[in-house]
XYZ file of N, CA, C and O in Angstrom:
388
model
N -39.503 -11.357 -7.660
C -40.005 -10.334 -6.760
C -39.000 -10.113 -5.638
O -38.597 -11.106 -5.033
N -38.445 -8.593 -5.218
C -37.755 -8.706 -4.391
C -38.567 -7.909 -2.767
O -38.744 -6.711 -2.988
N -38.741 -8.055 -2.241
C -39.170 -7.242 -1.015
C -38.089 -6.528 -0.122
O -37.053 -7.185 -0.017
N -38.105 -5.438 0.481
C -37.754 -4.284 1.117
C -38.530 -4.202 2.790
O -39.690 -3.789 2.810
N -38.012 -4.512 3.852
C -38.424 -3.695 5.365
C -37.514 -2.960 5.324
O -36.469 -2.755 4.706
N -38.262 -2.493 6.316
C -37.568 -1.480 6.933
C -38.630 0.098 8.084
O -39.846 0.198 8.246
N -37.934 0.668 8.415
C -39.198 1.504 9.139
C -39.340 2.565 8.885
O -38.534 3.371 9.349
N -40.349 2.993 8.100
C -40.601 4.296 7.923
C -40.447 5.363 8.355
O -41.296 5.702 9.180
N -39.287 6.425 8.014
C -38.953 7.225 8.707
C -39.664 8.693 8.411
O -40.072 9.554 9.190
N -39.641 8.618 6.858
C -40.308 10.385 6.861
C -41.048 9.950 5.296
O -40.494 9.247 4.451
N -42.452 10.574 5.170
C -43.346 11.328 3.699
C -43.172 12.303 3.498
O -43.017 13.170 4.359
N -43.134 12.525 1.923
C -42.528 14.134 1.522
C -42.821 13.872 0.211
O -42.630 12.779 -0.322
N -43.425 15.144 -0.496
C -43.597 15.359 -1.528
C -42.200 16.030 -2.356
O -41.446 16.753 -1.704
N -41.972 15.812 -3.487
C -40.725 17.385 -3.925
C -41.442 17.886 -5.235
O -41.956 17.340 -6.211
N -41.253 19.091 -4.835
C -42.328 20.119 -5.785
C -41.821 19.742 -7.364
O -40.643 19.439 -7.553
N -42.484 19.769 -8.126
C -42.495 19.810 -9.496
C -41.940 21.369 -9.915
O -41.986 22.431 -9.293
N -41.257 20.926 -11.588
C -40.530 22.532 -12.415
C -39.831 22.032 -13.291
O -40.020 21.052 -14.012
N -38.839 22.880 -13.195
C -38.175 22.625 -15.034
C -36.710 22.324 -14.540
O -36.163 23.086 -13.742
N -36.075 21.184 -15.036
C -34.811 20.801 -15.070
C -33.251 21.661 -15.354
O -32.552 20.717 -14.988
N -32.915 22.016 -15.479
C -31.444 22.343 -16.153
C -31.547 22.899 -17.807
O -31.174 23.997 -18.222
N -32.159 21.803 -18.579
C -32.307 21.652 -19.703
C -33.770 22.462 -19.804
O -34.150 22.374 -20.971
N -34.762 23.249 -18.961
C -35.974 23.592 -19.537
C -36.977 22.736 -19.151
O -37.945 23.055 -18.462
N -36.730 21.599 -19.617
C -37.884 20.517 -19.261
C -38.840 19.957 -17.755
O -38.552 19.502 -16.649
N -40.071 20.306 -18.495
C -40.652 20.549 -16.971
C -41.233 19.076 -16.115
O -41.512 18.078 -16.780
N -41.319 19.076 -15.176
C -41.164 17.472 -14.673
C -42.290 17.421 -13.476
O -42.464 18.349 -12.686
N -42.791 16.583 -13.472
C -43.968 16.978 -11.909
C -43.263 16.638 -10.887
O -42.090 16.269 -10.827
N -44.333 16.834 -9.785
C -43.918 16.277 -8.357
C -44.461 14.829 -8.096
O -45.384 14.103 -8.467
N -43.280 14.807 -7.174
C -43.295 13.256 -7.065
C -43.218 13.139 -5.477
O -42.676 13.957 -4.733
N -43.916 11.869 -5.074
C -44.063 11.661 -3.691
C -42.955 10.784 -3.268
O -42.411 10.128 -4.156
N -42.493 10.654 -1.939
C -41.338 10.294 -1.586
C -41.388 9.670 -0.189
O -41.843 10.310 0.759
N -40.887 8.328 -0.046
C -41.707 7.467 1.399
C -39.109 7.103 1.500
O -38.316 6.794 0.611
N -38.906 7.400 3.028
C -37.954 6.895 3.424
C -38.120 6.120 4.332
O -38.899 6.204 5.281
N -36.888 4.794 3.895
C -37.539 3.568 4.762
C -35.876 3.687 5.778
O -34.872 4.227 5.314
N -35.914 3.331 6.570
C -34.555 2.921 7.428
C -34.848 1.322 7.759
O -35.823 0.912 8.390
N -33.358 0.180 6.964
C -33.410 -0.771 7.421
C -31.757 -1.011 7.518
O -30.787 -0.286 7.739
N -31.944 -2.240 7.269
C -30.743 -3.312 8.054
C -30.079 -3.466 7.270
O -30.928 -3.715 6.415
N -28.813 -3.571 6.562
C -27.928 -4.110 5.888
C -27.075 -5.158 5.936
O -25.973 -4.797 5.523
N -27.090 -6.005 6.176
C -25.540 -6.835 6.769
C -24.493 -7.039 5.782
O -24.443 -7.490 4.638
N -23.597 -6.503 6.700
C -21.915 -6.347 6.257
C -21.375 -7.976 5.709
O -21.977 -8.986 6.074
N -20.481 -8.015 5.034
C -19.794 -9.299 4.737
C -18.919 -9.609 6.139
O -18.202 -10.608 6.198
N -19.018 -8.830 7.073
C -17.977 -8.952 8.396
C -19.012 -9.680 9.315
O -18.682 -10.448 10.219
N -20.451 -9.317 8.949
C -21.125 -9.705 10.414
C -22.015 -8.677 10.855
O -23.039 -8.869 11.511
N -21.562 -7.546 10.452
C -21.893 -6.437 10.916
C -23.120 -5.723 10.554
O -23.559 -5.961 9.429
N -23.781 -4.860 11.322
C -24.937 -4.802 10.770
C -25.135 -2.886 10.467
O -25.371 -2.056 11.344
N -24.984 -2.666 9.257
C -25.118 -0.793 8.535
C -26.523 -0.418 8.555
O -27.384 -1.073 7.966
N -26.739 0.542 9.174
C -28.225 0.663 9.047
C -28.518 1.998 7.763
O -27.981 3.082 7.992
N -29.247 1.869 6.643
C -29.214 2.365 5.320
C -30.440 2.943 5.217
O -31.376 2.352 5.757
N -30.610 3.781 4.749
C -31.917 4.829 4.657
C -32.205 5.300 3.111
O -31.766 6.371 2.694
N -32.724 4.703 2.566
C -33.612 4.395 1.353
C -35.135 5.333 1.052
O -36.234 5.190 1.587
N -34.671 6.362 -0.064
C -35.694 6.796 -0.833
C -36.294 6.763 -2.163
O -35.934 7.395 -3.156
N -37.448 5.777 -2.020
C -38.513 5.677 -2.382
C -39.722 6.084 -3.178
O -40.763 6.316 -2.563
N -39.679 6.205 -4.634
C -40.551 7.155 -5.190
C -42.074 6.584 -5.200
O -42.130 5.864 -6.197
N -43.206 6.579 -4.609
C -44.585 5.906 -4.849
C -45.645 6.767 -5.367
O -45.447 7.937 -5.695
N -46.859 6.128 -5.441
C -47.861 6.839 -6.724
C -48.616 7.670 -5.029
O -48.748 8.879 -4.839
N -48.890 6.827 -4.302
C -50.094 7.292 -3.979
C -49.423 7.301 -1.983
O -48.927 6.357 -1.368
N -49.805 9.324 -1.285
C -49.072 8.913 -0.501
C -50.267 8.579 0.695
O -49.905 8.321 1.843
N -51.336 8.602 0.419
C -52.624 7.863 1.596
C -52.350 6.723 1.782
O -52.953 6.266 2.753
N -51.304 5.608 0.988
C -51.125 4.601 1.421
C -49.967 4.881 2.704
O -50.015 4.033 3.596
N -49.242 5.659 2.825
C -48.114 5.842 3.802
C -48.654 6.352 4.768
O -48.654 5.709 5.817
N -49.427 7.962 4.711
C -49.253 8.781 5.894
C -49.466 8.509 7.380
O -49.211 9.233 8.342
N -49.929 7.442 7.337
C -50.142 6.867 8.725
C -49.050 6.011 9.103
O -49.015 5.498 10.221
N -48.435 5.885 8.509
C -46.886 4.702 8.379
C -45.958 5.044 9.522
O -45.581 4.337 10.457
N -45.659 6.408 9.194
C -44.431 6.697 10.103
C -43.548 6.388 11.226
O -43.534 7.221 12.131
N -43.081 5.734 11.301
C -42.880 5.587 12.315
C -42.926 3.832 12.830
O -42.781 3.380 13.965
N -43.117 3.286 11.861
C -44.076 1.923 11.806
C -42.873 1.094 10.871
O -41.913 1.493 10.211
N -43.425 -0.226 11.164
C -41.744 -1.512 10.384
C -42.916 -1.601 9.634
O -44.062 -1.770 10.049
N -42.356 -1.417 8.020
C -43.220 -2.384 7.075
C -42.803 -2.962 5.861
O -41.607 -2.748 5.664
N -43.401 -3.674 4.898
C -42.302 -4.609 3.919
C -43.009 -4.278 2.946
O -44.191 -3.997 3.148
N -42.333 -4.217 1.344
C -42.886 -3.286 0.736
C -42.185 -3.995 -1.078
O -41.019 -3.953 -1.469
N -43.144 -4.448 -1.655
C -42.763 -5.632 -3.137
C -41.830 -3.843 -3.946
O -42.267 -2.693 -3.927
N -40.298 -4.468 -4.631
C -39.712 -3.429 -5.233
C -39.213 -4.521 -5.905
O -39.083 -5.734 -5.735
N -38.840 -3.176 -7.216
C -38.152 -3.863 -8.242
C -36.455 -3.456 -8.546
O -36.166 -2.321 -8.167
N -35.695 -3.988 -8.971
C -34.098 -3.069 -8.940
C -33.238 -3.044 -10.178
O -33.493 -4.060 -10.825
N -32.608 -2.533 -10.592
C -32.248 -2.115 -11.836
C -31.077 -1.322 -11.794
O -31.185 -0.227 -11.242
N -29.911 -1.670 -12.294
C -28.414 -1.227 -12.230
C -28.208 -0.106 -13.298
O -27.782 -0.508 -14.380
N -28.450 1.288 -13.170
C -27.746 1.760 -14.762
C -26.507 2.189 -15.082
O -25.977 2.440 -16.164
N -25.992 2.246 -13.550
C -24.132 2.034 -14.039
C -23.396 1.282 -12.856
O -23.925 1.151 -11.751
N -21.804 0.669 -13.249
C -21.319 -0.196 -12.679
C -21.452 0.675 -10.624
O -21.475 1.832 -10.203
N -21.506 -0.823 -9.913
C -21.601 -0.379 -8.656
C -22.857 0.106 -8.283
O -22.848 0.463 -7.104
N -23.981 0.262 -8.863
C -24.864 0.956 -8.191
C -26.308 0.598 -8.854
O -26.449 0.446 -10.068
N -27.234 0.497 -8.022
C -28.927 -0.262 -7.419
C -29.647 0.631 -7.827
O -29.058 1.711 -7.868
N -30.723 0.658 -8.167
C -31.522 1.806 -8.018
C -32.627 0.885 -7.496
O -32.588 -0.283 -7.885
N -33.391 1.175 -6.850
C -34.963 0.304 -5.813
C -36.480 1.184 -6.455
O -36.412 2.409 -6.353
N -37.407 0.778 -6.903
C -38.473 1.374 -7.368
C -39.837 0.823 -6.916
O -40.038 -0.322 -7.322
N -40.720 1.304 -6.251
C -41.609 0.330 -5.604
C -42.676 -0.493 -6.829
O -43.077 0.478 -7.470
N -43.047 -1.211 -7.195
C -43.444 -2.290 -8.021
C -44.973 -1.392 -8.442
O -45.483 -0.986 -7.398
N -45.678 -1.056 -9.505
C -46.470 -0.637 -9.773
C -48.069 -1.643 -9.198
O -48.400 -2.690 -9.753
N -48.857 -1.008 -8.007
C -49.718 -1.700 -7.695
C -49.372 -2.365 -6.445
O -50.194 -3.259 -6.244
N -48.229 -2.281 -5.239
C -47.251 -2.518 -4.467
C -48.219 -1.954 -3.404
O -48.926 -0.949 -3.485
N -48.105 -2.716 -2.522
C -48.872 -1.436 -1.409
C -48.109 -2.288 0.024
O -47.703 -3.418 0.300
N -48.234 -0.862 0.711
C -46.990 -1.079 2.400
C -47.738 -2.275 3.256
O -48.843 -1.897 3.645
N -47.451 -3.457 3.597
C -47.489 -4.368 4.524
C -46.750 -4.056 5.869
O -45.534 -4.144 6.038
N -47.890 -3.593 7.009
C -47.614 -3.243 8.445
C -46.685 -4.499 8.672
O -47.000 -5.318 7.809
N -45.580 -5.046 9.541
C -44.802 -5.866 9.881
C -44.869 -5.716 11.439
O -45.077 -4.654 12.025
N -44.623 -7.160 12.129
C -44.360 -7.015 13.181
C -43.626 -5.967 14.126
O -43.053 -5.137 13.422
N -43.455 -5.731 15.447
C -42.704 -4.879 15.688
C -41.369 -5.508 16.351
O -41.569 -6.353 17.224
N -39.823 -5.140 15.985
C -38.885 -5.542 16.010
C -38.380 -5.511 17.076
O -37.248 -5.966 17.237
């Protein structure tokens, strides 16, 4: 299990339609988190992470708010993460920083 903070910055839906290829695709809800990164120097990158989730009544009150959040991660090409929130995952309010 890996977990994710960070503070909720914006909810957003993106409308559903048809791809390139025709193929039609729904809408999907969309939670951005802003957290912490640390550099191999010391340093600290602050990274802004979007988020695809089922359900957005678990967020809309979030905004604005630190919270920690069970994700899963999965590489499909060299160099690069993809983050997916864990099916059944729900936002844990966190202290304030």
């Amino acid at each position: 299990m890996l977990q994710i903070s960070g503070k909720v910055i914006n909810v957003f839906t993106v409308e559903g339609g048809k791809d390139v290829d025709g193929k039609e695709f729904a809408e999907k809800h969309k939670v951005q988190l802003l957290g912490d990164v640390a550099m191999p120097n010391g340093d600290i990158k602050h990274d802004l992470m979007d988020l695809t989730v089922d359900d957005l009544g678990l967020w809309s009150g979030l905004q604005g708010k630190n919270i920690a959040i069970e994700v899963g991660a999965f590489a499909p090409a060299k160099n690069s993460i993809v983050y997916f929130v864990r099916k059944g995952s729900k936002p844990q309010l966190q202290g304030v920083a």
